[in-house]
Amino acid sequence: MALLTRLTAILLLILDCLGIDSKIRPRRNRAFLYLVGVCLCLGLLGAVAPQVNASPSSTSLEEYEAKAAFLFNFAKFVYWPETEISAAPTNAPFCIGVIGENPFGPHIQRLEGSTIEGRPVRISFPDTTAAIRECQVLFIAESESARLEDVLARLELFPTLTIGDMEDFAARGGMIEMFLHDNRIRFRINLDAAHAAGLVISSRLLQLAANAEELMRGQHP
């Protein structure tokens, strides 16, 4: 993952300049700093990167390599209901699903082997309602735009974090919408949708959202 390697190197340099030893940071703080670093580095890269239509295949690969990292790190700042975590066996996988045409290519599979909430990450491509409901995180691909409401309806009251990058994903009921702005990956959060599913999103993640001002008007963990 060449782009992530470069981002990680830049982030470690930032942490070193700040006098922060990344090896001794608490896990959730390290993930937060990593996500901040990814946002910052993508912003810096955006200033010198070619326009998206200048090299479609190369841009798409790097874009979705970065989005796979965002997908993983978003989950680090979401709190699932205690019953969801405690009811599962200790070795139960943390399932990240992709529904529709997979835009990540091989990058999404490279998340396997990592852990979230102490559980090993498993990547799945669910094609039934039951399989969708087994996912803690579900990325809904743009190919599913026409049936987005149907997919979300099948997850109603289930604690599944829904993420997508189709236009108006959050406005249509998705929880986290990633989008490109000036060649930079940004995201907006639908907090009502997350709360309705019993999920709590950390205020540290809310502060990084494009709609942060709106989100931070209330008090959130």
PDB file of N, CA and C in Angstrom, residues 7-8 10-12 14-15 28-44 69-70 73-74 204-205 207-209:
ATOM      1  N   LEU A   7       1.963   8.054   3.702  1.00  0.00           N
ATOM      2  CA  LEU A   7       1.200   8.808   4.701  1.00  0.00           C
ATOM      3  C   LEU A   7       1.699   8.492   6.107  1.00  0.00           C
ATOM      4  N   THR A   8       1.946   7.206   6.355  1.00  0.00           N
ATOM      5  CA  THR A   8       2.426   6.807   7.676  1.00  0.00           C
ATOM      6  C   THR A   8       3.778   7.434   7.981  1.00  0.00           C
ATOM      7  N   ILE A  10       4.992  10.226   6.800  1.00  0.00           N
ATOM      8  CA  ILE A  10       4.806  11.655   7.061  1.00  0.00           C
ATOM      9  C   ILE A  10       4.218  11.865   8.446  1.00  0.00           C
ATOM     10  N   LEU A  11       3.245  11.016   8.820  1.00  0.00           N
ATOM     11  CA  LEU A  11       2.622  11.153  10.131  1.00  0.00           C
ATOM     12  C   LEU A  11       3.636  10.928  11.244  1.00  0.00           C
ATOM     13  N   LEU A  12       4.480   9.910  11.103  1.00  0.00           N
ATOM     14  CA  LEU A  12       5.496   9.650  12.127  1.00  0.00           C
ATOM     15  C   LEU A  12       6.440  10.832  12.270  1.00  0.00           C
ATOM     16  N   ILE A  14       5.544  13.934  11.727  1.00  0.00           N
ATOM     17  CA  ILE A  14       4.751  14.942  12.446  1.00  0.00           C
ATOM     18  C   ILE A  14       4.763  14.648  13.942  1.00  0.00           C
ATOM     19  N   LEU A  15       4.536  13.367  14.317  1.00  0.00           N
ATOM     20  CA  LEU A  15       4.519  12.991  15.728  1.00  0.00           C
ATOM     21  C   LEU A  15       5.873  13.250  16.380  1.00  0.00           C
ATOM     22  N   ARG A  28      -6.573   4.039  21.023  1.00  0.00           N
ATOM     23  CA  ARG A  28      -7.557   4.903  20.369  1.00  0.00           C
ATOM     24  C   ARG A  28      -6.939   6.257  20.025  1.00  0.00           C
ATOM     25  N   ASN A  29      -6.025   6.755  20.875  1.00  0.00           N
ATOM     26  CA  ASN A  29      -5.348   8.015  20.564  1.00  0.00           C
ATOM     27  C   ASN A  29      -4.439   7.869  19.352  1.00  0.00           C
ATOM     28  N   ARG A  30      -3.763   6.731  19.237  1.00  0.00           N
ATOM     29  CA  ARG A  30      -2.913   6.504  18.068  1.00  0.00           C
ATOM     30  C   ARG A  30      -3.753   6.497  16.802  1.00  0.00           C
ATOM     31  N   ALA A  31      -4.906   5.843  16.879  1.00  0.00           N
ATOM     32  CA  ALA A  31      -5.774   5.791  15.698  1.00  0.00           C
ATOM     33  C   ALA A  31      -6.266   7.183  15.334  1.00  0.00           C
ATOM     34  N   PHE A  32      -6.576   7.990  16.359  1.00  0.00           N
ATOM     35  CA  PHE A  32      -7.041   9.353  16.094  1.00  0.00           C
ATOM     36  C   PHE A  32      -5.942  10.164  15.427  1.00  0.00           C
ATOM     37  N   LEU A  33      -4.719  10.074  15.970  1.00  0.00           N
ATOM     38  CA  LEU A  33      -3.604  10.804  15.370  1.00  0.00           C
ATOM     39  C   LEU A  33      -3.338  10.327  13.951  1.00  0.00           C
ATOM     40  N   TYR A  34      -3.513   9.030  13.720  1.00  0.00           N
ATOM     41  CA  TYR A  34      -3.306   8.502  12.371  1.00  0.00           C
ATOM     42  C   TYR A  34      -4.342   9.082  11.419  1.00  0.00           C
ATOM     43  N   LEU A  35      -5.606   9.124  11.874  1.00  0.00           N
ATOM     44  CA  LEU A  35      -6.656   9.656  11.014  1.00  0.00           C
ATOM     45  C   LEU A  35      -6.428  11.130  10.734  1.00  0.00           C
ATOM     46  N   VAL A  36      -6.024  11.882  11.756  1.00  0.00           N
ATOM     47  CA  VAL A  36      -5.687  13.288  11.538  1.00  0.00           C
ATOM     48  C   VAL A  36      -4.558  13.397  10.529  1.00  0.00           C
ATOM     49  N   GLY A  37      -3.560  12.538  10.686  1.00  0.00           N
ATOM     50  CA  GLY A  37      -2.432  12.567   9.764  1.00  0.00           C
ATOM     51  C   GLY A  37      -2.836  12.253   8.343  1.00  0.00           C
ATOM     52  N   VAL A  38      -3.721  11.264   8.172  1.00  0.00           N
ATOM     53  CA  VAL A  38      -4.203  10.930   6.830  1.00  0.00           C
ATOM     54  C   VAL A  38      -4.932  12.117   6.223  1.00  0.00           C
ATOM     55  N   CYS A  39      -5.810  12.740   7.027  1.00  0.00           N
ATOM     56  CA  CYS A  39      -6.538  13.920   6.530  1.00  0.00           C
ATOM     57  C   CYS A  39      -5.554  15.012   6.130  1.00  0.00           C
ATOM     58  N   LEU A  40      -4.566  15.267   7.003  1.00  0.00           N
ATOM     59  CA  LEU A  40      -3.592  16.317   6.734  1.00  0.00           C
ATOM     60  C   LEU A  40      -2.763  15.993   5.503  1.00  0.00           C
ATOM     61  N   CYS A  41      -2.270  14.760   5.438  1.00  0.00           N
ATOM     62  CA  CYS A  41      -1.408  14.382   4.321  1.00  0.00           C
ATOM     63  C   CYS A  41      -2.157  14.405   3.008  1.00  0.00           C
ATOM     64  N   LEU A  42      -3.412  13.952   3.017  1.00  0.00           N
ATOM     65  CA  LEU A  42      -4.202  13.995   1.790  1.00  0.00           C
ATOM     66  C   LEU A  42      -4.435  15.436   1.374  1.00  0.00           C
ATOM     67  N   GLY A  43      -4.589  16.314   2.375  1.00  0.00           N
ATOM     68  CA  GLY A  43      -4.743  17.727   2.049  1.00  0.00           C
ATOM     69  C   GLY A  43      -3.490  18.274   1.398  1.00  0.00           C
ATOM     70  N   LEU A  44      -2.314  17.894   1.933  1.00  0.00           N
ATOM     71  CA  LEU A  44      -1.055  18.349   1.353  1.00  0.00           C
ATOM     72  C   LEU A  44      -0.861  17.768  -0.038  1.00  0.00           C
ATOM     73  N   ALA A  69      -8.288   2.970   4.282  1.00  0.00           N
ATOM     74  CA  ALA A  69      -7.702   3.358   5.569  1.00  0.00           C
ATOM     75  C   ALA A  69      -8.700   4.157   6.396  1.00  0.00           C
ATOM     76  N   PHE A  70      -9.431   5.059   5.737  1.00  0.00           N
ATOM     77  CA  PHE A  70     -10.462   5.821   6.437  1.00  0.00           C
ATOM     78  C   PHE A  70     -11.505   4.875   7.017  1.00  0.00           C
ATOM     79  N   ASN A  73     -10.233   3.302  10.144  1.00  0.00           N
ATOM     80  CA  ASN A  73     -10.044   4.233  11.257  1.00  0.00           C
ATOM     81  C   ASN A  73     -11.343   4.850  11.749  1.00  0.00           C
ATOM     82  N   PHE A  74     -12.344   4.987  10.877  1.00  0.00           N
ATOM     83  CA  PHE A  74     -13.654   5.438  11.351  1.00  0.00           C
ATOM     84  C   PHE A  74     -14.134   4.518  12.470  1.00  0.00           C
ATOM     85  N   ARG A 204     -14.133  13.387  18.904  1.00  0.00           N
ATOM     86  CA  ARG A 204     -12.875  13.633  18.197  1.00  0.00           C
ATOM     87  C   ARG A 204     -13.026  13.381  16.698  1.00  0.00           C
ATOM     88  N   LEU A 205     -13.860  12.409  16.341  1.00  0.00           N
ATOM     89  CA  LEU A 205     -14.128  12.167  14.925  1.00  0.00           C
ATOM     90  C   LEU A 205     -15.076  13.231  14.380  1.00  0.00           C
ATOM     91  N   GLN A 207     -15.196  16.255  15.161  1.00  0.00           N
ATOM     92  CA  GLN A 207     -14.444  17.492  14.932  1.00  0.00           C
ATOM     93  C   GLN A 207     -13.743  17.520  13.577  1.00  0.00           C
ATOM     94  N   LEU A 208     -13.513  16.346  12.990  1.00  0.00           N
ATOM     95  CA  LEU A 208     -12.835  16.275  11.700  1.00  0.00           C
ATOM     96  C   LEU A 208     -13.801  16.281  10.524  1.00  0.00           C
ATOM     97  N   ALA A 209     -15.095  16.184  10.804  1.00  0.00           N
ATOM     98  CA  ALA A 209     -16.090  16.103   9.733  1.00  0.00           C
ATOM     99  C   ALA A 209     -16.268  17.450   9.043  1.00  0.00           C
TER     100      ALA A 209
END
